[in-house]
Coordinates of C-alpha atoms and ligand atoms in Angstrom, one line a residue:
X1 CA -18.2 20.7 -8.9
X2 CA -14.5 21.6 -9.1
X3 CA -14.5 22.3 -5.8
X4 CA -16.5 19.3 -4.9
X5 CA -13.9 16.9 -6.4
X6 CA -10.4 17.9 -4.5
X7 CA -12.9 17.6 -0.8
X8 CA -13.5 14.3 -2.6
X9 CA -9.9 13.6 -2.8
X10 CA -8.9 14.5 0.7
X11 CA -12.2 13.1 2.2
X12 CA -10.5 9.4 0.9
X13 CA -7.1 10.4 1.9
X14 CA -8.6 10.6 5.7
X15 CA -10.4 7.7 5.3
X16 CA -7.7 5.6 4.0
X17 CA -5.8 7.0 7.0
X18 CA -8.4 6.4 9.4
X19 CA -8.9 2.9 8.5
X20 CA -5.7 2.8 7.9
X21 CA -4.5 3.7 11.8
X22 CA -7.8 1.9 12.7
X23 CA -6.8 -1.9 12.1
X24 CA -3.4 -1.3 12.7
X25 CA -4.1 0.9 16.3
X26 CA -6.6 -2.3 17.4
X27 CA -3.4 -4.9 16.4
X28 CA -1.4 -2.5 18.4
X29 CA -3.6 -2.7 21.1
X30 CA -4.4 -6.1 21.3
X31 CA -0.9 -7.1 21.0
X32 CA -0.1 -4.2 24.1
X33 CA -2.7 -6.2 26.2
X34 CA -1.7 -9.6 25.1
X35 CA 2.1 -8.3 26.8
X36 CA 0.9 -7.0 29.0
X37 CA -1.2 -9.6 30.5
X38 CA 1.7 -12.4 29.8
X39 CA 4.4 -10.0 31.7
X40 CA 1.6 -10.2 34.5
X41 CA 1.3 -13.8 34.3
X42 CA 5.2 -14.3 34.3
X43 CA 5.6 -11.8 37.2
X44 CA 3.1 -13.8 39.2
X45 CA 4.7 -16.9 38.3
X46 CA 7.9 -16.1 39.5
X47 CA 6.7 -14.7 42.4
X48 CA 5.4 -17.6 43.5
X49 CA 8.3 -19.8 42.6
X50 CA 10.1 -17.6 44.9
X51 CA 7.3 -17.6 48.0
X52 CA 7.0 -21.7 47.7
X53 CA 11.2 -22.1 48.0
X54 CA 10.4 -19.8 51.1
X55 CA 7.9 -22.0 52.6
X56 CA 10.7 -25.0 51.8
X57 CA 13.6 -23.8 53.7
X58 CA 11.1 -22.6 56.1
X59 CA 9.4 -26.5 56.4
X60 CA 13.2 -27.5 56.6
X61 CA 14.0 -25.9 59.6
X62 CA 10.9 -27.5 61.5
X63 CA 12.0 -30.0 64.0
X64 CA 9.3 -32.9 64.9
X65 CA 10.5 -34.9 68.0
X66 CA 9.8 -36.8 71.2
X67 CA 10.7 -34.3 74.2
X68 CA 10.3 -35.5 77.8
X69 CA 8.3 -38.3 76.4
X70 CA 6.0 -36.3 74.5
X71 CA 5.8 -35.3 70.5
X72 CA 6.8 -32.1 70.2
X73 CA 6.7 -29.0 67.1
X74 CA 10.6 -27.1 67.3
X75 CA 10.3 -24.0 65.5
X76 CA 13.5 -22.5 66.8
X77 CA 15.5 -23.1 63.6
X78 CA 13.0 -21.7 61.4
X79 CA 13.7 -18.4 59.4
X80 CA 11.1 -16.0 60.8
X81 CA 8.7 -17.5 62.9
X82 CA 12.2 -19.3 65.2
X83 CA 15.0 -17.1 66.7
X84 CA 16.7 -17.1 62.6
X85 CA 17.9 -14.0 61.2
X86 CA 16.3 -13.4 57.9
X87 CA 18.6 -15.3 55.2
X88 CA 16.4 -13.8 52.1
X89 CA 14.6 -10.8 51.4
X90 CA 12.3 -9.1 53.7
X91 CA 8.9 -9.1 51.3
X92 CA 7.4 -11.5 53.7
X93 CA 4.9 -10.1 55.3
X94 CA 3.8 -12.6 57.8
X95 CA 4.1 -16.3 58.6
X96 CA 2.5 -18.7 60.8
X97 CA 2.6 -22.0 62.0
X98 CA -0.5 -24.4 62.2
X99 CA -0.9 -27.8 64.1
X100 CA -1.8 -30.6 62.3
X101 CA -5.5 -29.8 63.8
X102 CA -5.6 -26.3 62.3
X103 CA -5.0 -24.5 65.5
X104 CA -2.5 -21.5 65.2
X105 CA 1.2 -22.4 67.2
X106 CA 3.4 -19.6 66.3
X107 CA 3.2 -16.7 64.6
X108 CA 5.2 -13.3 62.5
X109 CA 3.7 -10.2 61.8
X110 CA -0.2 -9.6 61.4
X111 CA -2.4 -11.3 63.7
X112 CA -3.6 -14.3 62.4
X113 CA -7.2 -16.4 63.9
X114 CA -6.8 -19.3 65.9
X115 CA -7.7 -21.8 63.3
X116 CA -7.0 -22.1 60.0
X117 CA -9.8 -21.4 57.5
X118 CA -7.4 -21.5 54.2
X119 CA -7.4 -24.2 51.5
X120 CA -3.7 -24.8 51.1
X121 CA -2.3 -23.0 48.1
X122 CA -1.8 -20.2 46.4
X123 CA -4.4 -16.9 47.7
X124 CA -4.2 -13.4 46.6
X125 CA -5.7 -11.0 49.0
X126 CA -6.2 -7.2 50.4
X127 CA -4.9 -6.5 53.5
X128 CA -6.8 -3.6 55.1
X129 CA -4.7 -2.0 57.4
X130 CA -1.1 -1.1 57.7
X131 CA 0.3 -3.6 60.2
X132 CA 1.3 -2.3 64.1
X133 CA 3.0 -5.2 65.5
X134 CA 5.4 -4.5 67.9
X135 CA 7.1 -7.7 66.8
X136 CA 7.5 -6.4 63.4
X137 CA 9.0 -3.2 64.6
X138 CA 11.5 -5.4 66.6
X139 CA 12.5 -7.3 64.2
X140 CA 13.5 -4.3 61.8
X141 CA 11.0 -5.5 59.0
X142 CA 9.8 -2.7 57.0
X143 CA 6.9 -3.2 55.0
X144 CA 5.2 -1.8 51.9
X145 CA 1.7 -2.7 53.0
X146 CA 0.9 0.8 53.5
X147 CA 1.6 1.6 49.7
X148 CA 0.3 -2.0 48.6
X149 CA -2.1 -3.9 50.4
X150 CA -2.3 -6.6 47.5
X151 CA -0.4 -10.0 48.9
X152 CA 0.5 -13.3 47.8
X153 CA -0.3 -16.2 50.3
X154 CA 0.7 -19.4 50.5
X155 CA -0.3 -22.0 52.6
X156 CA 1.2 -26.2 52.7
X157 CA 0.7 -28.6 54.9
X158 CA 4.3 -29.7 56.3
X159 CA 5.3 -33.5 56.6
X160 CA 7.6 -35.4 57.7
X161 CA 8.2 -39.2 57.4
X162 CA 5.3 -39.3 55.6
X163 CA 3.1 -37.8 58.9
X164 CA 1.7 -34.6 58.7
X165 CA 3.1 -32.1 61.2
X166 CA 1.7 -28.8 60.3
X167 CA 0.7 -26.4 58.2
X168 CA 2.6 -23.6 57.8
X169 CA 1.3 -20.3 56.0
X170 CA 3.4 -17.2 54.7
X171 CA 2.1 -14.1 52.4
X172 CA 4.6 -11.3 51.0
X173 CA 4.0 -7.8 49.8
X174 CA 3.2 -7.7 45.7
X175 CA 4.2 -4.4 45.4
X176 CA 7.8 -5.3 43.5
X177 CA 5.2 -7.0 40.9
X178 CA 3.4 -4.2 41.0
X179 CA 5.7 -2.2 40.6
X180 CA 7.0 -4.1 37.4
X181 CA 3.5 -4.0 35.6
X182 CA 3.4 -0.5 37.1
X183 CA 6.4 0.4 34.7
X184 CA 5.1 -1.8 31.9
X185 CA 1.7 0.6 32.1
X186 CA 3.5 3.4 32.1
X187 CA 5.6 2.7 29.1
X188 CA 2.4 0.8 27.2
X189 CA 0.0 4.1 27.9
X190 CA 2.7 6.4 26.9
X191 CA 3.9 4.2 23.9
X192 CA 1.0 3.0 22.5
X193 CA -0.6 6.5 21.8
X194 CA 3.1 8.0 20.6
X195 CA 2.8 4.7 18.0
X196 CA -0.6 5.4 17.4
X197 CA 0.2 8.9 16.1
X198 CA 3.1 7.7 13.9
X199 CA 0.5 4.8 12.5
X200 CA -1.9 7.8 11.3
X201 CA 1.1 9.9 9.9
X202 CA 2.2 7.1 8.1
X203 CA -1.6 6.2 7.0
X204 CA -2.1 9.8 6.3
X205 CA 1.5 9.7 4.2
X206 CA 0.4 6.2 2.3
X207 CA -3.3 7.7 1.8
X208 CA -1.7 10.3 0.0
X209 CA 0.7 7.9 -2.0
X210 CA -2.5 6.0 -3.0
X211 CA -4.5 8.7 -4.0
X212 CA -1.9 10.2 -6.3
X213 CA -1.9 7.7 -9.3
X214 CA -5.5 8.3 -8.9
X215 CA -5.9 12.1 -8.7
X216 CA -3.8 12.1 -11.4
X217 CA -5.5 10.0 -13.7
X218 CA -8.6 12.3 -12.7
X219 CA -6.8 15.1 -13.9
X220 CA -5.7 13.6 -17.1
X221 CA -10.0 12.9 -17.7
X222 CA -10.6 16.0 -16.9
X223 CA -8.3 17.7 -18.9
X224 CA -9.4 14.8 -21.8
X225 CA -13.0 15.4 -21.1
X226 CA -12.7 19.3 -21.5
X227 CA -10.8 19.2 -24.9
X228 CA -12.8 16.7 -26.2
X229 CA -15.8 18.8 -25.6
X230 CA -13.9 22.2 -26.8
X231 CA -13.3 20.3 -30.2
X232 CA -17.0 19.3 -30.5
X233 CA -18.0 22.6 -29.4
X234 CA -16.2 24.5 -32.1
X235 CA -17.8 22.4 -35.0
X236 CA -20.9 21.9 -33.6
X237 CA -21.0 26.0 -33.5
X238 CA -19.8 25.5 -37.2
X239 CA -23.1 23.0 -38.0
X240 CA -25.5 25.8 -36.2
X241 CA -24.0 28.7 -38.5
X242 CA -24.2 26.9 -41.6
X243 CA -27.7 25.7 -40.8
X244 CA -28.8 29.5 -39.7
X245 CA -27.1 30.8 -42.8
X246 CA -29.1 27.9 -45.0
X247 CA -32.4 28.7 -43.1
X248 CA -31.8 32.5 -44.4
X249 CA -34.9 34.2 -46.1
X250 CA -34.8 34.3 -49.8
X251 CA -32.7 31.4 -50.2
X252 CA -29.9 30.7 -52.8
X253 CA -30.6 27.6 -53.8
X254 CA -26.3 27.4 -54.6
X255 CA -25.8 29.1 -51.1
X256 CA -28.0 26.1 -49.6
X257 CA -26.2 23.6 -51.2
X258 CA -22.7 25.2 -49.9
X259 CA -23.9 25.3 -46.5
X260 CA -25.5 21.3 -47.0
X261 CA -21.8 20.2 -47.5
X262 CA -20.2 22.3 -45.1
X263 CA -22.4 20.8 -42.6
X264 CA -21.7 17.2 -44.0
X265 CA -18.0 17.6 -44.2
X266 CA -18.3 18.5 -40.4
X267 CA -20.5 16.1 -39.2
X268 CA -17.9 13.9 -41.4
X269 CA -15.1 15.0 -39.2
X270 CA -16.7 14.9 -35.7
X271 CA -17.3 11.4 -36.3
X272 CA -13.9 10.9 -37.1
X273 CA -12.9 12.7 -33.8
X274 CA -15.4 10.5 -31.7
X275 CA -14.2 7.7 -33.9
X276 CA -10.7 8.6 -32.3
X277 CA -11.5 8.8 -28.9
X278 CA -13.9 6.0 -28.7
X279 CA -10.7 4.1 -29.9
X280 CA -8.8 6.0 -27.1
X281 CA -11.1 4.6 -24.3
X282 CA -11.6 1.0 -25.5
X283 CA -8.2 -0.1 -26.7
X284 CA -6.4 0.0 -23.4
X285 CA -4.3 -2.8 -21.3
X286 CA -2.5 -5.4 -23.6
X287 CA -3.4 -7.1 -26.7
X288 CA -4.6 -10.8 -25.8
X289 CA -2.8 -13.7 -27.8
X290 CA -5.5 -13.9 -29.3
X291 CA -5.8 -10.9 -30.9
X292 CA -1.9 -11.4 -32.3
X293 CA -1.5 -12.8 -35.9
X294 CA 2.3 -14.2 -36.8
X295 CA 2.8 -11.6 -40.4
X296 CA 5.1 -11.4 -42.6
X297 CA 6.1 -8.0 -42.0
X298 CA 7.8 -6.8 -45.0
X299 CA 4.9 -8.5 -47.6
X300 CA 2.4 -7.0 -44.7
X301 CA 3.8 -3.2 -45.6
X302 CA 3.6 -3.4 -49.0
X303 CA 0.3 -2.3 -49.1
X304 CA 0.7 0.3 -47.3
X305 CA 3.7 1.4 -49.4
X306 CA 1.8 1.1 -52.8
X307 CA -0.5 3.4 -51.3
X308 CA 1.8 5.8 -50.1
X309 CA 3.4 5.9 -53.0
X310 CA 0.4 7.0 -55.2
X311 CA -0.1 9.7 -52.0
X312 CA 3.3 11.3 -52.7
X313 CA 3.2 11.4 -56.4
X314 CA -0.1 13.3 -55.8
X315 CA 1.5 15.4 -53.0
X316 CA 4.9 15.8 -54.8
X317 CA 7.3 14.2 -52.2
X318 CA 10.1 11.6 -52.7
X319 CA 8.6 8.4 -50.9
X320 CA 11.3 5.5 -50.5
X321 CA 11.1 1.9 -48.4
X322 CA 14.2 0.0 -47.2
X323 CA 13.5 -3.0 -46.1
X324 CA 16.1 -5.8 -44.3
X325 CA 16.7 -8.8 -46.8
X326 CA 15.5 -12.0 -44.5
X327 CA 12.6 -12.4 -43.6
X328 CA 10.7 -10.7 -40.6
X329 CA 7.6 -12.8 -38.7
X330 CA 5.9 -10.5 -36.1
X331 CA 3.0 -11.1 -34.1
X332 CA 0.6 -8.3 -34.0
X333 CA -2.3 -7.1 -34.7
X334 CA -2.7 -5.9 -38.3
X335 CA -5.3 -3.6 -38.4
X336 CA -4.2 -1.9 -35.3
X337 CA -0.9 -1.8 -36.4
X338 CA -1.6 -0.7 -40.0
X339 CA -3.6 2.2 -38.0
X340 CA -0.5 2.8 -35.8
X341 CA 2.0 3.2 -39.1
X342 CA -0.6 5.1 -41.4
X343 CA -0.8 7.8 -38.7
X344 CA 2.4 8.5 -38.5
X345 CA 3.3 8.3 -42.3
X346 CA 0.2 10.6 -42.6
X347 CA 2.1 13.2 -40.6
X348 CA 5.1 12.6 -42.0
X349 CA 3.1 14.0 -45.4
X350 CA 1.6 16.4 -43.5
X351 CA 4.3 17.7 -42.0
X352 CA 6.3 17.8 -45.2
X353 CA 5.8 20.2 -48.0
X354 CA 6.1 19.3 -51.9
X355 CA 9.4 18.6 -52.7
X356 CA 10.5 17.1 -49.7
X357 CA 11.2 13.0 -48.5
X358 CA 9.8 10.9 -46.8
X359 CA 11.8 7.2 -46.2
X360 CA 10.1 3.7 -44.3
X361 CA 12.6 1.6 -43.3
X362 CA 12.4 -1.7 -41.4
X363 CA 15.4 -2.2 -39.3
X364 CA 16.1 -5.4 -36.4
X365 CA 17.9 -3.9 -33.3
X366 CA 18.5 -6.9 -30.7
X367 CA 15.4 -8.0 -30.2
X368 CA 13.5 -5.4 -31.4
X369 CA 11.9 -5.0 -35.0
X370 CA 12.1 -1.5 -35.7
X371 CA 9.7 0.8 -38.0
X372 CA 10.9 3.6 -38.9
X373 CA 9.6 6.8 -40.7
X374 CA 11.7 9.7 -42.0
X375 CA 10.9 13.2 -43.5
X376 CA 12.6 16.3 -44.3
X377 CA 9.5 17.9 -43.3
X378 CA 8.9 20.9 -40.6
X379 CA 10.4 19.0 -37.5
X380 CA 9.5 19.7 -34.4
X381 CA 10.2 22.5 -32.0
X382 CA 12.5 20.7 -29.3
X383 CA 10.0 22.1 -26.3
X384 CA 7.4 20.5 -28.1
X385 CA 8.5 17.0 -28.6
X386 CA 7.9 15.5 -24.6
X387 CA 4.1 16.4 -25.2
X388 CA 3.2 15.7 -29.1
X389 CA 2.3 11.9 -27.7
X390 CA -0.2 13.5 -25.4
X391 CA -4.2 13.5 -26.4
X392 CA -5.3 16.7 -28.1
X393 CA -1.7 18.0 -27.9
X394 CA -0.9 20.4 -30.9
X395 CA 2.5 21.4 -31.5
X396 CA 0.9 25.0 -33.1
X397 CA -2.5 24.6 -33.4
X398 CA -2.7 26.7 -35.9
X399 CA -0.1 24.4 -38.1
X400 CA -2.3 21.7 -37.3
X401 CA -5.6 23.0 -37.6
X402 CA -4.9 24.0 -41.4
X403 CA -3.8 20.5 -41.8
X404 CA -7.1 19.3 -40.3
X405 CA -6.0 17.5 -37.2
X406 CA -7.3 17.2 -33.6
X407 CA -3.9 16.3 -31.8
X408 CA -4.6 12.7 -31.2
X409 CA -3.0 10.7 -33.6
X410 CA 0.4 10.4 -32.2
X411 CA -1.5 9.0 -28.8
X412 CA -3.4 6.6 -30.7
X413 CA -0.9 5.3 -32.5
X414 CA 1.1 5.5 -29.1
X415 CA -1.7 3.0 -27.2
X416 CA -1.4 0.9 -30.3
X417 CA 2.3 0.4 -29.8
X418 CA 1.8 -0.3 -26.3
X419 CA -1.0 -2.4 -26.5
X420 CA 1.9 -4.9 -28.2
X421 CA 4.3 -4.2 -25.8
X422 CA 6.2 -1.7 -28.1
X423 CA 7.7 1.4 -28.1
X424 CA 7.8 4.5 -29.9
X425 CA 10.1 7.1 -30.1
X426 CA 10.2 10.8 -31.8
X427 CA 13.5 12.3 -33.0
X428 CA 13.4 15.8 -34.6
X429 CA 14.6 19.3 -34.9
X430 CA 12.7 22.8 -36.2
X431 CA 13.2 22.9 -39.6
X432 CA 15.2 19.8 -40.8
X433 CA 12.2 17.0 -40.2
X434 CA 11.4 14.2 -38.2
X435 CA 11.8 10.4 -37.0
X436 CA 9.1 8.7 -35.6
X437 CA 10.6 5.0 -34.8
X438 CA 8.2 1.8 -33.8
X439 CA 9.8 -0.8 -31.7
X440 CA 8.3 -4.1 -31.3
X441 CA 9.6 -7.2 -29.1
X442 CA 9.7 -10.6 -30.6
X443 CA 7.7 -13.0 -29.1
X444 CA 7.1 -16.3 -29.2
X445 CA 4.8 -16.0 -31.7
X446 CA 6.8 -14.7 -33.7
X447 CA 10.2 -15.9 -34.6
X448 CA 13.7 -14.7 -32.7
X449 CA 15.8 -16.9 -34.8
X450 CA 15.6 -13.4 -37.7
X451 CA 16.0 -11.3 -34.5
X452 CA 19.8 -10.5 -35.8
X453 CA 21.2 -7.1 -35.8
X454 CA 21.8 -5.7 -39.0
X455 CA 22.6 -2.1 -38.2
Ligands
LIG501 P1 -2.4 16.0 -35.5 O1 -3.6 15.1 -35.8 O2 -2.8 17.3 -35.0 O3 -1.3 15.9 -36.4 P2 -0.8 14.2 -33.9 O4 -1.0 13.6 -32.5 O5 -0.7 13.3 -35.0 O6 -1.9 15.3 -34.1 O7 0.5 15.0 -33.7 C1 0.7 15.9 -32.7 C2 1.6 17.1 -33.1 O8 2.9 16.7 -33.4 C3 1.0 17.8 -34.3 O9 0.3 19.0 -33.9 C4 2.2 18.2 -35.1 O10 2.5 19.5 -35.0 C5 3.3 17.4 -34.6 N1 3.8 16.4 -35.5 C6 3.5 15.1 -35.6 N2 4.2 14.5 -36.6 C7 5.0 15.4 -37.1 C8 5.9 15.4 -38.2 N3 6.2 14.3 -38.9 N4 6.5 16.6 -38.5 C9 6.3 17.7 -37.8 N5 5.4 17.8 -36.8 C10 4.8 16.6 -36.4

């Protein structure tokens, strides 16, 4: 089982990681694509801005005219397909010129049909072979067909005055796009997985930040669970020896009876214990309005001091209460808190031997009402005093044990004083006693108009 648990632990922590890089590798993803593809569609777009000013200055240079009495095409001032150097880049791969009747006039680069079968517009096609036209080769124009046989074509029909004159039909390499999206690939398939690993570190680094409050409060159960069962094993053991030694053959009828009330007075104090921690598991979180009552605190504590009082005549201490003059309204729960107090002027008895003091005072610091119990008792041993509010903690459990406790009175009376919102705080030192102190918060229920400082 022990070993079941901490697999348990680190079976979550991947888990939590892997879901963890799961949702955020699929928004990494998508958002990759969603670039990637809008990079594409920008590429393409400004590609074809590009190709369509082409085919303008190229329309530009067509001449349309009446030669020797006939209507004649010019196409000697156009870039490409006329005598015209090239005045932009050389991507284009070829060009042609169409009559008006679809029939091919003049051409650049790859043999074109003799009539025109294309829709006018945008095209993007594979080109099969490298191009080996000698015209090309005069020209100079070097192309990247044999790399990248995707093009971009564009065919418009070419008017002037409002007449059509021709169609005239260009395509250029798209390897420079490519190319572009080629890079974008490169740095998307070698990003995304190097992000992908950081997301899992970091899932793997937050699984374990999530899983640590937990494990933790695992531990603290466990360690809870095995002392509460070590304490009911002990007097459980106690009930079976009594009841062995009462079952003995010829029985003493006084023997009998001594065992009967052994074994009561430690059923007695195992239901105290599981009274305890019962108490322990249900009073957790914060105190509901509901559950506050506005007191007077100072009339609320004199029961608790006449008590007290009869205690230390009985136990031979020196029990005193100081009080502040006005008067103190708190909200709280009274039986809680009445628990809260008792237990820690029950150890302040306990803790003291005959002889010695023991002092309640009631103090207002800011806006905190402070409760505060003092003995000259045994104190506490200064390694001790970080644990003594922890469950089933025993500052020398053999101390304690002779006084009859089971280590959890400080931390119920702790939870109590949280429950309100409170503090509490331990002050002591071997040999010269202790000061257990109870701060509570006004609030509005009760009334900050006493919270005055009269320290
Ligand atoms: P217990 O029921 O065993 O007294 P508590 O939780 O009340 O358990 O206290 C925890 C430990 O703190 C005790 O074992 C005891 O040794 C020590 N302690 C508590 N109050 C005092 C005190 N007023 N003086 C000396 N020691 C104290």
């Amino acid at each position: 089982m022990r070993s079941l648990i901490p697999n348990m632990f680190s079976r979550s922590r991947r888990n939590l990681a892997r879901w963890f890089t799961l949702s955020m590798g699929s928004i990494l993803v998508s958002f990759a694509t969603i670039l990637y593809f809008l990079e594409a569609k920008e590429q393409l777009r400004a590609f074809d801005q590009e190709l369509y000013s082409t085919t303008q200055m190229m329309a530009a240079g067509v001449e349309d005219g009446l030669y020797q009495e006939q209507q004649r095409i010019s196409l000697e001032d156009v870039p490409i397909l006329g005598g015209e150097a090239l005045p932009f880049d050389n991507k284009i791969i070829y060009a042609r010129w169409y009559t008006p009747k679809k029939q091919l006039l003049e051409f650049f680069g790859v043999t074109p049909s003799e009539q025109l079968n294309n829709q006018a517009g945008f095209q993007t096609i594979e080109l099969n072979e490298a191009p080996k036209n000698s015209h090309e080769e005069k020209e100079g124009i070097s192309t990247s067909v044999g790399q990248s046989k995707l093009l971009r074509q564009l065919t418009v029909p070419v008017f002037q005055d409002k007449q059509l004159i021709g169609y005239l039909e260009i395509a250029a390499s798209l390897a420079p796009v490519e190319e572009t999206l080629w890079t974008l690939r490169l740095f998307l398939i070698i990003g995304v997985p190097i992000t992908l690993s950081i997301i899992g570190l970091t899932g793997w680094f937050l699984g374990g930040m999530a899983m640590q409050p937990i494990h933790e409060s695992y531990e603290q159960l466990q360690r809870f669970t095995a002392n509460a069962s070590h304490e009911l094993r002990t007097p459980l053991q106690a009930i079976r020896n009594h009841a062995q030694f009462g079952l003995l053959e010829p029985i003493d009828p006084d023997q009998q009876q001594n065992s009967l009330e052994n074994i009561d007075q430690i059923a007695e104090s195992m239901g105290m214990l599981i009274s305890d921690l019962l108490f322990l598991a249900r009073n957790e979180g914060q105190l509901k309005p509901e559950a506050l009552e506005l007191i007077n605190l100072v009339n609320w504590l004199g029961a608790l001091v006449e008590e007290y009082t009869h205690l230390a005549k009985a136990k031979n201490l020196e029990f005193t209460s100081v009080f502040p003059e006005q008067l103190v309204m708190l909200a709280i729960n009274p039986d809680l808190m009445r628990q809260a107090v008792k237990n820690i002027l029950s150890n302040a008895y306990r803790y003291t031997s005959s002889g010695g003091k023991v002092r309640l005072r009631v103090f207002i610091m800011s806006r905190w009402v402070v409760i505060e119990v003092q003995d000259s008792g045994i104190g506490i041993p200064e390694a001790d005093l970080p644990h003594i509010f922890e469950r089933f903690y025993r500052v020398d459990s053999v101390r304690s044990r002779h006084t009859g406790g089971f280590g959890l009175g400080l931390a119920i009376a702790q939870q109590i004083v949280q429950v309100h919102g409170g503090q509490i705080i331990a002050i002591s030192r071997l040999g010269e006693g202790s000061t257990f102190q109870i701060k509570l918060p006004f609030t509005s229920k009760s009334s900050p108009s006493q919270a005055i400082n009269t320290e």
